[in-house]
């Protein structure tokens, strides 16, 4: 098959792992930068040109669209869909997953456990917002934040009020979530491919850090999921219609709570922690689907 990987750089671990997995399974694979694609829209004749060359006979694409290029990257994925090319992550699913508020609303409607979350239109009554999630400590997240950036733990009501007032003054959109104390600075990342769990790891934040992101010095180890956790991860990916998803959840006294669902999950951390070839699972997903 002829597979295109939409990525800004061929040297990124996840992109390179996908290339190697595709080559091992005898596919033609090319990494293309979505920002270097030109979209040609014409009646019943959608086309994509990459660096001046028309892209023909493409069987499948694997979007590795970073949050900073969501708008144009999604437009490229949508154009491939118009050309009847299979994509591991559909354009609309990508858009929904990138909108933290929208994705939480979809997950809530699906009946999944979530930390209690509040979103307001720059409410001046920050005290009421704090009370809605059960008071401090609480988590404040920028809607556009990634890899733990723009996430604040406010340990007291005074601190929470100060941070919310500051964000409101900057007109920065934030959500406020309850703090799950029993999680103890750890979360679970589950990789779901084509409705099946293909890997899971538990990430622990470094000492004194409530964020468990590996980019921020956290550690990871393989974990065996409970049936409830596995079912929650699969249902979360399905509700957002993601063929490939990284589902982040917390272990709580009331069961697994979904934090967010990532449509372009990094593969390095989970492949290292689990020893599993996640990239191969994604290529096999394409083989089953095309």
Coordinates of C-alpha atoms in Angstrom, one line a residue:
X1 CA 0.0 0.0 0.0
X2 CA 0.9 3.6 -0.4
X3 CA 0.8 5.3 3.0
X4 CA 1.4 9.0 3.8
X5 CA 2.3 10.1 7.3
X6 CA 1.3 13.7 8.0
X7 CA 4.0 15.0 10.3
X8 CA 6.2 18.2 10.6
X9 CA 9.4 16.1 10.9
X10 CA 10.5 12.6 9.9
X11 CA 13.0 12.5 12.7
X12 CA 10.4 12.6 15.5
X13 CA 10.3 9.2 17.4
X14 CA 6.6 8.5 16.7
X15 CA 6.9 9.4 13.0
X16 CA 10.1 7.3 12.6
X17 CA 8.5 4.3 14.4
X18 CA 5.6 4.4 12.0
X19 CA 7.8 4.6 9.0
X20 CA 9.9 1.6 10.2
X21 CA 6.7 -0.4 11.0
X22 CA 5.3 0.3 7.5
X23 CA 8.5 -0.6 5.7
X24 CA 8.8 -3.9 7.7
X25 CA 5.4 -4.8 6.4
X26 CA 6.4 -4.0 2.8
X27 CA 4.4 -0.8 2.3
X28 CA 5.5 2.3 0.5
X29 CA 5.6 5.1 3.0
X30 CA 6.3 8.8 2.8
X31 CA 6.4 11.5 5.5
X32 CA 4.8 14.8 4.3
X33 CA 4.6 18.1 6.1
X34 CA 0.9 19.1 6.1
X35 CA 1.9 22.8 6.0
X36 CA 3.7 22.2 2.7
X37 CA 0.5 20.8 1.1
X38 CA -1.6 22.8 -1.3
X39 CA -5.3 22.0 -1.4
X40 CA -7.1 22.3 -4.7
X41 CA -10.9 22.4 -4.5
X42 CA -12.9 21.8 -7.6
X43 CA -16.3 20.2 -8.4
X44 CA -15.9 16.5 -7.8
X45 CA -12.2 16.7 -8.3
X46 CA -10.4 17.3 -5.0
X47 CA -6.6 17.3 -5.2
X48 CA -3.5 17.8 -3.0
X49 CA -0.1 19.0 -4.2
X50 CA 3.0 18.4 -2.1
X51 CA 5.9 20.6 -2.9
X52 CA 4.5 21.1 -6.4
X53 CA 3.8 17.4 -7.0
X54 CA 0.3 16.0 -7.2
X55 CA -0.4 13.3 -4.7
X56 CA -2.0 10.3 -6.5
X57 CA -2.8 6.7 -5.6
X58 CA -2.7 7.2 -1.8
X59 CA -4.3 4.3 0.1
X60 CA -4.1 5.7 3.6
X61 CA -2.9 8.6 5.7
X62 CA -1.7 8.7 9.4
X63 CA -2.3 12.2 10.8
X64 CA 0.3 13.3 13.3
X65 CA -1.1 16.8 13.6
X66 CA 0.4 18.9 16.4
X67 CA -2.0 21.2 18.3
X68 CA -0.3 24.4 16.8
X69 CA -1.3 23.4 13.3
X70 CA -4.7 21.9 14.0
X71 CA -6.6 24.2 11.6
X72 CA -4.6 23.6 8.5
X73 CA -3.6 20.1 9.3
X74 CA -7.3 19.1 9.7
X75 CA -8.1 20.8 6.4
X76 CA -5.5 18.5 4.7
X77 CA -6.9 15.4 6.4
X78 CA -10.4 16.5 5.3
X79 CA -9.2 16.8 1.7
X80 CA -7.7 13.3 1.7
X81 CA -11.1 12.1 3.0
X82 CA -12.8 13.9 0.0
X83 CA -10.4 11.9 -2.2
X84 CA -11.7 8.6 -0.6
X85 CA -8.4 8.0 1.2
X86 CA -8.6 6.1 4.5
X87 CA -7.3 8.0 7.6
X88 CA -6.5 6.5 11.0
X89 CA -8.0 9.6 12.6
X90 CA -10.9 11.3 10.9
X91 CA -10.8 15.1 10.5
X92 CA -13.9 15.8 12.6
X93 CA -12.8 13.5 15.4
X94 CA -9.4 15.3 15.4
X95 CA -11.2 18.7 15.8
X96 CA -13.4 17.4 18.6
X97 CA -10.5 15.9 20.5
X98 CA -8.5 19.1 20.3
X99 CA -11.4 21.1 21.9
X100 CA -11.0 20.1 25.6
X101 CA -14.4 21.5 26.5
X102 CA -16.2 19.8 23.5
X103 CA -14.5 16.5 24.1
X104 CA -15.5 16.5 27.8
X105 CA -19.1 17.2 26.8
X106 CA -19.0 14.2 24.4
X107 CA -17.5 12.0 27.1
X108 CA -20.0 13.1 29.6
X109 CA -22.9 12.3 27.2
X110 CA -21.4 8.8 26.7
X111 CA -21.7 8.2 30.5
X112 CA -18.0 8.1 31.3
X113 CA -16.6 9.1 34.6
X114 CA -14.9 12.5 34.7
X115 CA -13.5 14.9 37.3
X116 CA -16.2 17.5 38.0
X117 CA -15.4 20.3 35.6
X118 CA -16.6 24.0 35.4
X119 CA -16.4 26.3 32.5
X120 CA -17.6 29.9 32.5
X121 CA -17.5 33.0 30.3
X122 CA -14.8 34.9 32.3
X123 CA -17.1 34.9 35.4
X124 CA -16.3 37.6 37.9
X125 CA -17.7 35.4 40.6
X126 CA -14.7 33.1 40.9
X127 CA -15.7 32.1 44.4
X128 CA -18.8 30.4 43.0
X129 CA -16.8 28.6 40.3
X130 CA -14.5 27.2 43.1
X131 CA -17.4 26.0 45.1
X132 CA -18.9 24.1 42.1
X133 CA -15.9 21.7 42.1
X134 CA -15.9 21.3 45.9
X135 CA -13.4 24.0 46.8
X136 CA -9.6 23.9 46.9
X137 CA -7.4 22.2 46.1
X138 CA -8.4 22.3 42.5
X139 CA -6.9 22.1 39.0
X140 CA -7.1 25.0 36.5
X141 CA -6.3 24.2 32.9
X142 CA -5.9 26.4 29.8
X143 CA -8.2 25.1 27.0
X144 CA -5.2 25.2 24.6
X145 CA -2.6 23.7 26.9
X146 CA -0.6 20.6 26.0
X147 CA 2.0 18.3 27.6
X148 CA 1.1 19.7 31.1
X149 CA 1.7 23.3 30.1
X150 CA -1.0 25.7 31.2
X151 CA -2.1 23.4 34.1
X152 CA -2.1 24.8 37.6
X153 CA -2.7 23.2 41.0
X154 CA -4.3 25.8 43.3
X155 CA -3.9 24.4 46.8
X156 CA -6.0 27.1 48.6
X157 CA -9.1 29.1 47.8
X158 CA -7.1 32.3 47.8
X159 CA -4.6 30.9 45.3
X160 CA -7.4 29.6 43.1
X161 CA -9.1 33.0 43.1
X162 CA -5.9 34.8 42.2
X163 CA -5.1 32.5 39.3
X164 CA -8.7 32.6 37.9
X165 CA -8.8 36.4 38.2
X166 CA -5.4 36.6 36.4
X167 CA -6.5 34.3 33.6
X168 CA -9.8 36.1 33.2
X169 CA -8.0 39.4 33.0
X170 CA -5.9 38.0 30.2
X171 CA -9.1 36.6 28.6
X172 CA -7.6 33.2 28.6
X173 CA -10.1 30.4 28.4
X174 CA -9.8 27.9 31.2
X175 CA -11.6 25.0 32.8
X176 CA -11.7 24.3 36.5
X177 CA -11.6 20.7 37.7
X178 CA -11.8 19.0 41.1
X179 CA -8.5 17.6 42.4
X180 CA -8.4 13.9 42.8
X181 CA -6.3 13.5 45.9
X182 CA -6.2 9.7 45.9
X183 CA -4.5 9.6 42.4
X184 CA -1.3 10.9 44.2
X185 CA 0.1 12.6 41.2
X186 CA -0.2 9.6 38.9
X187 CA -2.4 8.9 35.9
X188 CA -2.8 6.1 33.3
X189 CA -2.2 6.5 29.6
X190 CA -4.0 3.9 27.5
X191 CA -3.4 3.4 23.7
X192 CA -6.5 2.3 21.8
X193 CA -6.2 1.3 18.2
X194 CA -9.3 0.3 16.2
X195 CA -11.3 -0.3 19.3
X196 CA -8.7 -2.4 21.1
X197 CA -6.3 -1.6 23.9
X198 CA -2.8 -2.2 22.6
X199 CA -0.8 -0.8 25.5
X200 CA -1.2 0.9 28.9
X201 CA 1.2 2.6 31.3
X202 CA 1.0 4.3 34.6
X203 CA 2.8 7.7 34.8
X204 CA 4.0 9.1 38.1
X205 CA 5.0 12.8 38.5
X206 CA 8.4 13.5 39.9
X207 CA 8.5 14.4 43.6
X208 CA 6.7 17.6 44.3
X209 CA 5.1 17.6 40.9
X210 CA 1.4 16.9 40.5
X211 CA 1.6 16.6 36.7
X212 CA 2.6 13.2 35.5
X213 CA 3.7 14.1 31.9
X214 CA 6.9 12.4 30.8
X215 CA 8.0 15.6 29.2
X216 CA 8.0 17.2 32.7
X217 CA 10.3 14.5 34.2
X218 CA 7.6 11.9 35.2
X219 CA 8.3 8.2 35.1
X220 CA 6.3 5.4 33.5
X221 CA 5.8 1.7 34.0
X222 CA 3.6 -0.9 32.4
X223 CA 0.2 -1.5 34.1
X224 CA -2.4 -4.2 33.8
X225 CA -5.8 -2.5 33.5
X226 CA -8.9 -3.5 35.4
X227 CA -11.9 -4.5 33.2
X228 CA -13.5 -1.2 34.2
X229 CA -10.5 0.8 33.1
X230 CA -10.1 -1.0 29.8
X231 CA -13.8 -0.6 29.0
X232 CA -13.6 3.1 29.9
X233 CA -10.7 3.7 27.6
X234 CA -12.3 1.8 24.7
X235 CA -15.6 3.7 25.2
X236 CA -13.8 7.1 25.3
X237 CA -12.1 6.5 22.0
X238 CA -15.3 5.2 20.5
X239 CA -17.4 8.1 21.7
X240 CA -14.9 10.6 20.1
X241 CA -14.8 8.3 16.9
X242 CA -11.0 8.0 17.1
X243 CA -9.4 5.1 15.3
X244 CA -6.1 5.8 17.2
X245 CA -6.3 7.4 20.7
X246 CA -4.3 8.0 23.8
X247 CA -6.7 8.0 26.7
X248 CA -5.6 9.6 29.9
X249 CA -7.4 8.7 33.1
X250 CA -7.1 8.9 36.9
X251 CA -7.7 6.1 39.4
X252 CA -10.2 7.3 41.9
X253 CA -12.4 6.0 44.7
X254 CA -15.4 6.2 42.3
X255 CA -13.7 4.4 39.4
X256 CA -11.7 5.6 36.4
X257 CA -12.0 9.2 35.6
X258 CA -11.2 10.4 32.0
X259 CA -8.9 13.4 31.9
X260 CA -8.6 13.8 28.1
X261 CA -8.3 11.9 24.9
X262 CA -5.4 12.6 22.6
X263 CA -5.7 12.1 18.8
X264 CA -2.0 12.1 18.1
X265 CA -0.5 10.3 21.1
X266 CA 3.3 10.0 21.4
X267 CA 4.6 6.5 21.0
X268 CA 8.0 6.7 22.6
X269 CA 7.0 6.7 26.3
X270 CA 4.4 3.9 26.0
X271 CA 6.5 1.7 23.7
X272 CA 9.5 2.0 26.1
X273 CA 7.3 1.3 29.2
X274 CA 5.4 -1.6 27.7
X275 CA 7.9 -3.1 25.2
X276 CA 5.0 -3.3 22.7
X277 CA 5.2 -2.2 19.1
X278 CA 2.3 0.3 19.0
X279 CA 3.4 1.6 15.6
X280 CA 2.9 -2.0 14.1
X281 CA -0.6 -2.1 15.6
X282 CA -1.4 1.2 13.7
X283 CA -0.1 -0.2 10.4
X284 CA -2.1 -3.4 10.9
X285 CA -5.2 -1.3 11.5
X286 CA -4.7 0.3 8.1
X287 CA -4.2 -3.2 6.5
X288 CA -7.5 -4.3 8.0
X289 CA -9.4 -1.2 6.9
X290 CA -8.1 -0.6 3.3

